[in-house]
Amino acid sequence: MVCAGHGPWLELADGRRVLDAVSSWWVTLHGHGEPTIAAAIAQQARTLEQVIFADFSHDPAVTLAQRLCRAWPGLDRLFFSDNGSTAVEVCLKMALQYWHNRGEPRQQLVAFDGAYHGDTFGAMALGARSLFTVPFDPLLFAVARCPCPATWWGDDTVEDREQSALRHLEQLLETPTAAVIIEPLVQGAGGMAMVRPGFLQQVARRVRGAGALLVADEVMTGFGRTGALFASQQAGIEPDLVALSKGLTGGFLPMAVSLARESIYQAFVADNPQHTFFHGHSFTANPLGCAAANASLTLLNDHPERYQGFADRHRPHLQTLARLPGLEHPRLCGTVAAVDLRVSQPGYLHQAGRQIQRACLGEGVYVRPLGNVLYLLPPLSMNDEQLEQCYGALGRAVQGVTD
Ligand SMILES: *Cc1c(COP(=O)(O)O)cnc(C)c1O
């Protein structure tokens, strides 16, 4: 039971304090209880807590839309929803209806091996088939898959795997394709798998060449996680549609947006009602969420060094950790540091992850390994001493399971 949260700390009912080393499933961006965001929500709650967004607009939504579009040159339109899965669903439906409205329907969708895009049906279909999807597999629509050439420190096989993935993609793109969806730079739930910017640029070139739309799922990578404000920009790619959620409100409230190019928006503007994008949610553009997001963006604007410098703070600790026997594939991208526990049968259910979680918790550090993948994804407010504490606990936990 958790009673309170302050900065990187969670306060438990039994009086213990634990460091939240995974940002409460990657949402808590700055820290728990960030005062300026809390104040913005309280202020907004007294002014306008919620209003139907079908016939009305409001200042927090307009301000947020303007700020996000300014942060994404080329993406001038945006659509509000509630969570990462719906942000992806919206991108997916927009991409398919875009081709439909243009009178040249395209069905093929391409995603990457190991991808995770959410738990609703469309997002689930885009993601890799896994333990999570088994009961639904017969109903999930087909999605073409491209290998994901994930890399790590000292990897000398990546070049070949990238070339082979690109050849595979080229073959897939010979079929008319509506959209290709990627998690830029880091695949989250798939195991903190990291790809090189150059690979993403090559992917983007081929997608563009095939006339397909490029969708960036930045639900996890957005808002400084990868060391830049957005991973696509860091990787030098220009997606046509972008899904954002998790860190959008600083992790305070569930909210999401899908950004789109003007040319996509224009395909929906017509007198013919069949061209309308019939999609909406009860809490679309909730004013409290918008106020939180605006306050969070102000913090990111005022303190870019907090996310830009995070990788340098991880690096020496990750170097030390990765020398432990039993660990392999250390990798780092912005605030995200990961390493694999060498096991004979990797997978989400691998028990070692649970053991490591228990051991770390005993030392006041909350982690949640993805099977045999150990990672830290701390909130930006975590200081050096606290980060060291996380690595110390993780190292001792690893020694506990490998001895
Ligand atoms: C978490 C996540 C989602 C789904 O977001 P929810 O808010 O949990 O629905 C989609 N894509 C990526 C990359 C994610 O990390």
Short mmCIF file of C-alpha atoms and ligand atoms in Angstrom, two decimals:
data_model
loop_
_atom_site.label_atom_id
_atom_site.label_comp_id
_atom_site.label_asym_id
_atom_site.label_seq_id
_atom_site.Cartn_x
_atom_site.Cartn_y
_atom_site.Cartn_z
CA MET A 1 0.00 0.00 0.00
CA VAL A 2 1.29 3.44 -0.96
CA CYS A 3 0.17 6.51 0.96
CA ALA A 4 2.20 9.28 -0.63
CA GLY A 5 4.77 10.14 -3.25
CA HIS A 6 7.38 12.90 -3.25
CA GLY A 7 9.93 13.29 -6.03
CA PRO A 8 11.48 9.86 -6.65
CA TRP A 9 10.12 8.49 -3.36
CA LEU A 10 7.05 6.39 -2.66
CA GLU A 11 5.93 6.28 0.96
CA LEU A 12 4.42 2.97 2.00
CA ALA A 13 1.72 2.39 4.60
CA ASP A 14 4.15 0.46 6.80
CA GLY A 15 6.33 3.55 7.09
CA ARG A 16 9.02 2.46 4.60
CA ARG A 17 10.19 4.69 1.75
CA VAL A 18 11.16 3.24 -1.61
CA LEU A 19 12.77 4.83 -4.65
CA ASP A 20 10.53 4.56 -7.71
CA ALA A 21 13.19 3.46 -10.22
CA VAL A 22 10.66 2.77 -13.00
CA SER A 23 8.66 6.01 -12.80
CA SER A 24 5.50 4.05 -11.94
CA TRP A 25 5.41 2.26 -15.31
CA TRP A 26 7.19 5.06 -17.15
CA VAL A 27 4.63 7.80 -16.53
CA THR A 28 6.03 9.81 -13.60
CA LEU A 29 8.22 12.18 -15.56
CA HIS A 30 9.57 14.77 -13.12
CA GLY A 31 8.72 13.12 -9.82
CA HIS A 32 5.75 12.30 -7.63
CA GLY A 33 3.76 15.24 -6.30
CA GLU A 34 5.60 17.77 -8.52
CA PRO A 35 4.28 21.00 -6.94
CA THR A 36 3.82 23.13 -10.07
CA ILE A 37 1.77 20.43 -11.79
CA ALA A 38 -0.29 19.79 -8.65
CA ALA A 39 -0.98 23.53 -8.39
CA ALA A 40 -1.96 23.81 -12.06
CA ILE A 41 -4.47 20.97 -11.68
CA ALA A 42 -5.96 22.47 -8.50
CA GLN A 43 -6.29 25.87 -10.15
CA GLN A 44 -7.91 24.36 -13.24
CA ALA A 45 -10.31 22.27 -11.11
CA ARG A 46 -11.68 25.45 -9.61
CA THR A 47 -12.07 27.05 -13.04
CA LEU A 48 -13.37 24.34 -15.39
CA GLU A 49 -12.99 20.68 -14.56
CA GLN A 50 -14.56 19.13 -17.67
CA VAL A 51 -16.69 20.11 -20.66
CA ILE A 52 -18.01 18.36 -23.74
CA PHE A 53 -15.38 18.79 -26.44
CA ALA A 54 -17.67 18.14 -29.41
CA ASP A 55 -19.13 21.65 -29.60
CA PHE A 56 -16.73 23.54 -27.33
CA SER A 57 -13.06 24.18 -26.94
CA HIS A 58 -11.17 25.70 -24.02
CA ASP A 59 -7.98 27.56 -23.32
CA PRO A 60 -5.90 24.75 -21.72
CA ALA A 61 -6.60 22.53 -24.76
CA VAL A 62 -5.80 25.26 -27.30
CA THR A 63 -2.60 26.20 -25.49
CA LEU A 64 -1.50 22.58 -25.25
CA ALA A 65 -2.29 21.91 -28.92
CA GLN A 66 -0.29 24.95 -29.99
CA ARG A 67 2.68 24.02 -27.85
CA LEU A 68 2.79 20.41 -29.02
CA CYS A 69 2.44 21.35 -32.68
CA ARG A 70 5.22 23.91 -32.26
CA ALA A 71 7.41 21.16 -30.81
CA TRP A 72 6.74 18.99 -33.89
CA PRO A 73 7.50 20.92 -37.09
CA GLY A 74 5.37 19.42 -39.88
CA LEU A 75 2.68 18.09 -37.56
CA ASP A 76 0.07 20.82 -37.37
CA ARG A 77 -2.98 18.88 -36.23
CA LEU A 78 -3.75 16.91 -33.12
CA PHE A 79 -6.43 14.70 -31.66
CA PHE A 80 -7.02 14.18 -27.93
CA SER A 81 -7.74 10.87 -26.23
CA ASP A 82 -7.14 9.20 -22.87
CA ASN A 83 -4.25 6.76 -22.85
CA GLY A 84 -1.44 5.30 -24.89
CA SER A 85 -3.53 2.54 -26.42
CA THR A 86 -6.19 4.96 -27.65
CA ALA A 87 -3.51 7.31 -29.01
CA VAL A 88 -2.26 4.38 -31.12
CA GLU A 89 -5.80 3.35 -32.11
CA VAL A 90 -6.45 6.90 -33.31
CA CYS A 91 -3.24 6.93 -35.39
CA LEU A 92 -4.17 3.55 -36.84
CA LYS A 93 -7.74 4.53 -37.72
CA MET A 94 -6.56 7.84 -39.17
CA ALA A 95 -3.99 6.09 -41.33
CA LEU A 96 -6.50 3.56 -42.68
CA GLN A 97 -9.27 6.11 -43.23
CA TYR A 98 -6.81 8.49 -44.86
CA TRP A 99 -6.30 5.99 -47.67
CA HIS A 100 -10.01 5.14 -47.73
CA ASN A 101 -11.02 8.80 -48.06
CA ARG A 102 -8.53 9.27 -50.88
CA GLY A 103 -10.25 6.44 -52.76
CA GLU A 104 -7.14 4.24 -52.77
CA PRO A 105 -7.68 1.91 -49.83
CA ARG A 106 -4.56 0.18 -48.55
CA GLN A 107 -4.80 -2.64 -46.03
CA GLN A 108 -1.29 -3.71 -45.15
CA LEU A 109 0.15 -2.54 -41.85
CA VAL A 110 3.75 -3.17 -40.88
CA ALA A 111 5.13 -3.33 -37.35
CA PHE A 112 8.33 -4.59 -35.76
CA ASP A 113 9.10 -7.86 -34.01
CA GLY A 114 8.83 -7.40 -30.25
CA ALA A 115 6.69 -4.26 -30.57
CA TYR A 116 4.20 -3.23 -27.91
CA HIS A 117 1.56 -0.65 -28.79
CA GLY A 118 -1.11 -1.13 -26.13
CA ASP A 119 -3.82 -3.51 -24.95
CA THR A 120 -6.93 -2.49 -26.92
CA PHE A 121 -7.69 -4.60 -29.99
CA GLY A 122 -6.11 -2.52 -32.72
CA ALA A 123 -3.06 -1.68 -30.64
CA MET A 124 -2.81 -5.31 -29.55
CA ALA A 125 -2.93 -6.47 -33.16
CA LEU A 126 -0.08 -4.09 -34.04
CA GLY A 127 2.03 -5.42 -31.17
CA ALA A 128 3.91 -8.69 -31.23
CA ARG A 129 1.90 -11.80 -30.48
CA SER A 130 2.77 -12.91 -26.96
CA LEU A 131 1.57 -14.46 -23.78
CA PHE A 132 -0.64 -11.39 -23.39
CA THR A 133 -2.49 -11.91 -26.66
CA VAL A 134 -3.00 -15.70 -26.81
CA PRO A 135 -6.75 -15.74 -25.97
CA PHE A 136 -7.39 -13.15 -28.71
CA ASP A 137 -4.97 -14.26 -31.41
CA PRO A 138 -7.67 -15.74 -33.67
CA LEU A 139 -9.44 -12.36 -33.78
CA LEU A 140 -6.43 -10.09 -34.24
CA PHE A 141 -6.03 -8.74 -37.77
CA ALA A 142 -2.89 -9.61 -39.67
CA VAL A 143 0.09 -7.28 -39.43
CA ALA A 144 3.28 -7.76 -41.43
CA ARG A 145 6.41 -7.98 -39.27
CA CYS A 146 9.87 -6.62 -39.74
CA PRO A 147 12.81 -7.81 -37.61
CA CYS A 148 14.05 -5.31 -35.03
CA PRO A 149 17.87 -5.06 -35.03
CA ALA A 150 18.27 -4.19 -31.36
CA THR A 151 21.78 -3.34 -30.24
CA TRP A 152 23.93 -2.89 -27.13
CA TRP A 153 27.37 -1.79 -26.06
CA GLY A 154 30.06 -3.72 -27.89
CA ASP A 155 27.62 -5.34 -30.35
CA ASP A 156 29.49 -6.22 -33.55
CA THR A 157 26.57 -7.94 -35.27
CA VAL A 158 24.26 -4.97 -35.61
CA GLU A 159 25.32 -3.88 -39.10
CA ASP A 160 24.38 -7.22 -40.64
CA ARG A 161 21.13 -7.45 -38.75
CA GLU A 162 20.15 -3.91 -39.78
CA GLN A 163 20.84 -4.66 -43.43
CA SER A 164 18.83 -7.85 -43.27
CA ALA A 165 15.92 -6.08 -41.52
CA LEU A 166 15.94 -3.37 -44.21
CA ARG A 167 15.86 -5.97 -46.99
CA HIS A 168 12.93 -7.62 -45.25
CA LEU A 169 11.15 -4.27 -44.99
CA GLU A 170 11.73 -3.57 -48.69
CA GLN A 171 10.07 -6.85 -49.56
CA LEU A 172 7.09 -6.11 -47.33
CA LEU A 173 6.71 -2.66 -48.85
CA GLU A 174 6.25 -4.16 -52.31
CA THR A 175 2.66 -4.72 -51.12
CA PRO A 176 0.71 -1.41 -50.96
CA THR A 177 1.06 -0.37 -47.33
CA ALA A 178 -1.14 1.96 -45.30
CA ALA A 179 1.32 2.56 -42.49
CA VAL A 180 4.46 1.38 -40.76
CA ILE A 181 4.52 1.82 -37.00
CA ILE A 182 7.67 2.08 -34.88
CA GLU A 183 8.67 2.75 -31.31
CA PRO A 184 11.56 5.10 -32.10
CA LEU A 185 14.96 4.34 -30.47
CA VAL A 186 13.57 2.20 -27.63
CA GLN A 187 10.99 -0.60 -27.66
CA GLY A 188 9.60 -0.43 -24.13
CA ALA A 189 7.55 -3.44 -23.07
CA GLY A 190 9.35 -5.56 -25.68
CA GLY A 191 12.38 -5.47 -23.37
CA MET A 192 13.97 -2.01 -23.60
CA ALA A 193 15.34 -2.96 -27.01
CA MET A 194 17.32 -0.11 -28.54
CA VAL A 195 18.00 0.56 -32.22
CA ARG A 196 20.42 3.00 -33.83
CA PRO A 197 19.23 6.33 -35.27
CA GLY A 198 20.76 5.49 -38.65
CA PHE A 199 18.58 2.40 -38.92
CA LEU A 200 15.44 4.43 -38.24
CA GLN A 201 16.48 6.93 -40.92
CA GLN A 202 16.83 4.07 -43.40
CA VAL A 203 13.41 2.74 -42.38
CA ALA A 204 11.86 6.20 -42.79
CA ARG A 205 13.40 6.56 -46.27
CA ARG A 206 11.97 3.26 -47.43
CA VAL A 207 8.53 3.97 -45.94
CA ARG A 208 8.49 7.36 -47.67
CA GLY A 209 9.66 5.75 -50.91
CA ALA A 210 6.74 3.31 -50.77
CA GLY A 211 4.29 6.17 -50.21
CA ALA A 212 3.20 4.66 -46.87
CA LEU A 213 2.60 6.63 -43.68
CA LEU A 214 5.14 6.45 -40.87
CA VAL A 215 3.60 6.28 -37.39
CA ALA A 216 5.82 6.91 -34.36
CA ASP A 217 4.54 5.44 -31.12
CA GLU A 218 6.26 7.79 -28.67
CA VAL A 219 3.98 6.85 -25.78
CA MET A 220 7.00 5.72 -23.76
CA THR A 221 9.84 7.60 -25.48
CA GLY A 222 8.22 11.06 -25.53
CA PHE A 223 9.00 14.02 -23.29
CA GLY A 224 12.70 13.62 -22.65
CA ARG A 225 12.88 9.90 -21.90
CA THR A 226 15.49 9.22 -24.57
CA GLY A 227 17.56 12.33 -23.85
CA ALA A 228 15.84 14.67 -26.33
CA LEU A 229 12.31 16.01 -26.07
CA PHE A 230 11.18 13.36 -28.58
CA ALA A 231 12.96 10.25 -29.83
CA SER A 232 11.94 10.80 -33.48
CA GLN A 233 13.72 14.13 -33.52
CA GLN A 234 16.76 12.63 -31.84
CA ALA A 235 16.78 9.88 -34.47
CA GLY A 236 16.35 12.38 -37.32
CA ILE A 237 13.08 11.00 -38.66
CA GLU A 238 9.87 12.83 -39.53
CA PRO A 239 6.81 10.67 -38.86
CA ASP A 240 3.40 11.47 -40.38
CA LEU A 241 1.51 10.49 -37.23
CA VAL A 242 2.69 10.44 -33.62
CA ALA A 243 1.13 8.90 -30.50
CA LEU A 244 1.95 10.50 -27.14
CA SER A 245 0.72 9.70 -23.65
CA LYS A 246 2.51 8.43 -20.51
CA GLY A 247 4.73 11.44 -19.71
CA LEU A 248 2.36 13.95 -21.34
CA THR A 249 0.82 15.15 -18.07
CA GLY A 250 4.04 14.54 -16.14
CA GLY A 251 2.39 11.29 -15.10
CA PHE A 252 -0.43 12.96 -13.14
CA LEU A 253 -3.51 12.21 -15.23
CA PRO A 254 -4.47 9.83 -18.02
CA MET A 255 -4.40 11.74 -21.28
CA ALA A 256 -3.08 11.21 -24.78
CA VAL A 257 -2.72 12.94 -28.11
CA SER A 258 -2.21 11.81 -31.66
CA LEU A 259 -0.46 14.34 -33.91
CA ALA A 260 -0.90 14.39 -37.67
CA ARG A 261 0.33 16.17 -40.76
CA GLU A 262 -1.90 18.81 -42.29
CA SER A 263 -2.19 16.67 -45.46
CA ILE A 264 -3.70 13.84 -43.41
CA TYR A 265 -6.13 16.20 -41.72
CA GLN A 266 -7.20 17.59 -45.11
CA ALA A 267 -8.23 14.11 -46.28
CA PHE A 268 -10.97 14.23 -43.63
CA VAL A 269 -12.29 17.70 -44.45
CA ALA A 270 -15.23 17.29 -46.84
CA ASP A 271 -18.97 17.78 -47.10
CA ASN A 272 -19.35 14.03 -47.39
CA PRO A 273 -20.04 12.81 -43.83
CA GLN A 274 -18.41 9.50 -44.72
CA HIS A 275 -15.09 11.32 -44.68
CA THR A 276 -15.52 12.35 -41.04
CA PHE A 277 -13.27 10.84 -38.40
CA PHE A 278 -15.97 9.39 -36.17
CA HIS A 279 -13.96 8.84 -33.05
CA GLY A 280 -14.34 10.49 -29.66
CA HIS A 281 -14.07 9.83 -25.97
CA SER A 282 -16.14 11.13 -23.06
CA PHE A 283 -13.14 12.83 -21.50
CA THR A 284 -11.61 14.13 -24.71
CA ALA A 285 -9.24 17.02 -23.91
CA ASN A 286 -10.12 16.98 -20.22
CA PRO A 287 -9.14 20.44 -18.92
CA LEU A 288 -7.36 19.05 -15.84
CA GLY A 289 -5.21 16.82 -18.03
CA CYS A 290 -4.45 19.73 -20.37
CA ALA A 291 -3.49 21.96 -17.45
CA ALA A 292 -1.18 19.28 -16.08
CA ALA A 293 0.38 18.77 -19.51
CA ASN A 294 0.96 22.51 -19.94
CA ALA A 295 2.66 22.72 -16.54
CA SER A 296 4.80 19.69 -17.36
CA LEU A 297 5.86 21.18 -20.72
CA THR A 298 6.89 24.38 -18.92
CA LEU A 299 9.14 22.35 -16.62
CA LEU A 300 10.69 20.54 -19.58
CA ASN A 301 11.25 23.85 -21.38
CA ASP A 302 12.80 25.49 -18.34
CA HIS A 303 15.09 22.56 -17.48
CA PRO A 304 16.18 20.71 -20.63
CA GLU A 305 19.42 19.76 -18.84
CA ARG A 306 17.43 17.41 -16.62
CA TYR A 307 16.73 15.02 -19.47
CA GLN A 308 19.61 15.89 -21.80
CA GLY A 309 22.20 15.04 -19.17
CA PHE A 310 20.65 11.89 -17.77
CA ALA A 311 22.54 9.34 -19.88
CA ASP A 312 25.85 10.70 -18.58
CA ARG A 313 24.65 10.11 -15.03
CA HIS A 314 23.65 6.51 -15.82
CA ARG A 315 26.80 5.61 -17.78
CA PRO A 316 29.45 5.01 -15.08
CA HIS A 317 26.99 3.03 -12.96
CA LEU A 318 25.82 0.91 -15.88
CA GLN A 319 29.46 0.23 -16.84
CA THR A 320 30.15 -1.09 -13.35
CA LEU A 321 26.92 -3.10 -13.16
CA ALA A 322 27.47 -4.70 -16.56
CA ARG A 323 30.81 -6.18 -15.38
CA LEU A 324 28.96 -8.53 -13.03
CA PRO A 325 28.99 -12.14 -14.18
CA GLY A 326 25.64 -13.25 -15.55
CA LEU A 327 24.77 -9.91 -17.18
CA GLU A 328 24.97 -9.11 -20.87
CA HIS A 329 23.89 -6.56 -23.48
CA PRO A 330 24.17 -3.30 -21.49
CA ARG A 331 22.47 -0.43 -23.31
CA LEU A 332 21.55 3.14 -22.58
CA CYS A 333 19.35 5.79 -24.14
CA GLY A 334 18.68 8.99 -22.22
CA THR A 335 16.99 8.14 -18.94
CA VAL A 336 16.58 4.46 -19.89
CA ALA A 337 19.32 2.01 -18.86
CA ALA A 338 18.96 -1.74 -19.39
CA VAL A 339 20.91 -4.98 -19.19
CA ASP A 340 19.91 -8.63 -19.68
CA LEU A 341 20.29 -11.38 -17.13
CA ARG A 342 21.78 -14.32 -19.05
CA VAL A 343 19.26 -17.15 -18.78
CA SER A 344 18.60 -20.28 -20.80
CA GLN A 345 14.96 -19.40 -21.47
CA PRO A 346 14.31 -15.67 -21.61
CA GLY A 347 10.79 -14.40 -21.34
CA TYR A 348 8.39 -12.23 -19.42
CA LEU A 349 7.62 -14.93 -16.87
CA HIS A 350 11.23 -15.65 -16.00
CA GLN A 351 11.44 -16.04 -12.24
CA ALA A 352 14.80 -14.33 -11.78
CA GLY A 353 13.15 -10.99 -12.45
CA ARG A 354 10.76 -11.55 -9.55
CA GLN A 355 13.62 -12.51 -7.24
CA ILE A 356 15.52 -9.38 -8.20
CA GLN A 357 12.44 -7.27 -7.61
CA ARG A 358 12.04 -8.68 -4.09
CA ALA A 359 15.69 -8.21 -3.23
CA CYS A 360 15.70 -4.58 -4.44
CA LEU A 361 12.51 -3.80 -2.55
CA GLY A 362 14.23 -5.05 0.60
CA GLU A 363 16.81 -2.32 -0.01
CA GLY A 364 14.25 0.40 -0.61
CA VAL A 365 14.34 0.38 -4.42
CA TYR A 366 11.34 -0.44 -6.60
CA VAL A 367 12.15 -2.08 -9.94
CA ARG A 368 10.02 -4.24 -12.22
CA PRO A 369 12.15 -6.36 -14.56
CA LEU A 370 10.62 -7.41 -17.86
CA GLY A 371 11.37 -11.10 -17.42
CA ASN A 372 15.16 -11.33 -17.60
CA VAL A 373 15.53 -7.72 -18.75
CA LEU A 374 16.64 -5.47 -15.89
CA TYR A 375 16.21 -1.76 -16.40
CA LEU A 376 16.08 1.57 -14.63
CA LEU A 377 13.85 4.34 -15.93
CA PRO A 378 13.85 6.89 -13.11
CA PRO A 379 11.97 10.16 -12.84
CA LEU A 380 14.03 13.24 -13.76
CA SER A 381 14.14 14.42 -10.15
CA MET A 382 16.17 11.42 -8.99
CA ASN A 383 19.54 12.76 -7.77
CA ASP A 384 22.96 11.12 -8.11
CA GLU A 385 22.98 9.66 -4.65
CA GLN A 386 19.55 8.06 -5.17
CA LEU A 387 20.59 6.74 -8.58
CA GLU A 388 23.65 5.18 -6.97
CA GLN A 389 21.38 3.56 -4.41
CA CYS A 390 19.31 2.01 -7.22
CA TYR A 391 22.39 0.59 -8.95
CA GLY A 392 23.79 -0.67 -5.65
CA ALA A 393 20.59 -2.55 -4.84
CA LEU A 394 20.31 -3.93 -8.37
CA GLY A 395 23.93 -5.12 -8.35
CA ARG A 396 23.56 -6.93 -5.04
CA ALA A 397 20.26 -8.46 -6.18
CA VAL A 398 21.94 -9.75 -9.36
CA GLN A 399 24.76 -11.28 -7.32
CA GLY A 400 22.10 -12.92 -5.15
CA VAL A 401 20.54 -14.76 -8.10
CA THR A 402 23.72 -15.59 -10.02
CA ASP A 403 25.77 -16.93 -7.08
C1 LIG B 1 2.49 1.94 -22.46
C2 LIG B 1 2.55 1.96 -23.93
C3 LIG B 1 1.38 1.97 -24.71
C4 LIG B 1 0.00 1.85 -24.10
O1 LIG B 1 -0.27 2.91 -23.24
P1 LIG B 1 -1.44 2.76 -22.15
O2 LIG B 1 -1.57 4.12 -21.57
O3 LIG B 1 -0.91 1.76 -21.15
O4 LIG B 1 -2.65 2.29 -22.84
C5 LIG B 1 1.51 2.06 -26.08
N1 LIG B 1 2.72 2.14 -26.66
C6 LIG B 1 3.86 2.13 -25.95
C7 LIG B 1 5.15 2.25 -26.67
C8 LIG B 1 3.82 2.03 -24.57
O5 LIG B 1 4.96 2.01 -23.87
#
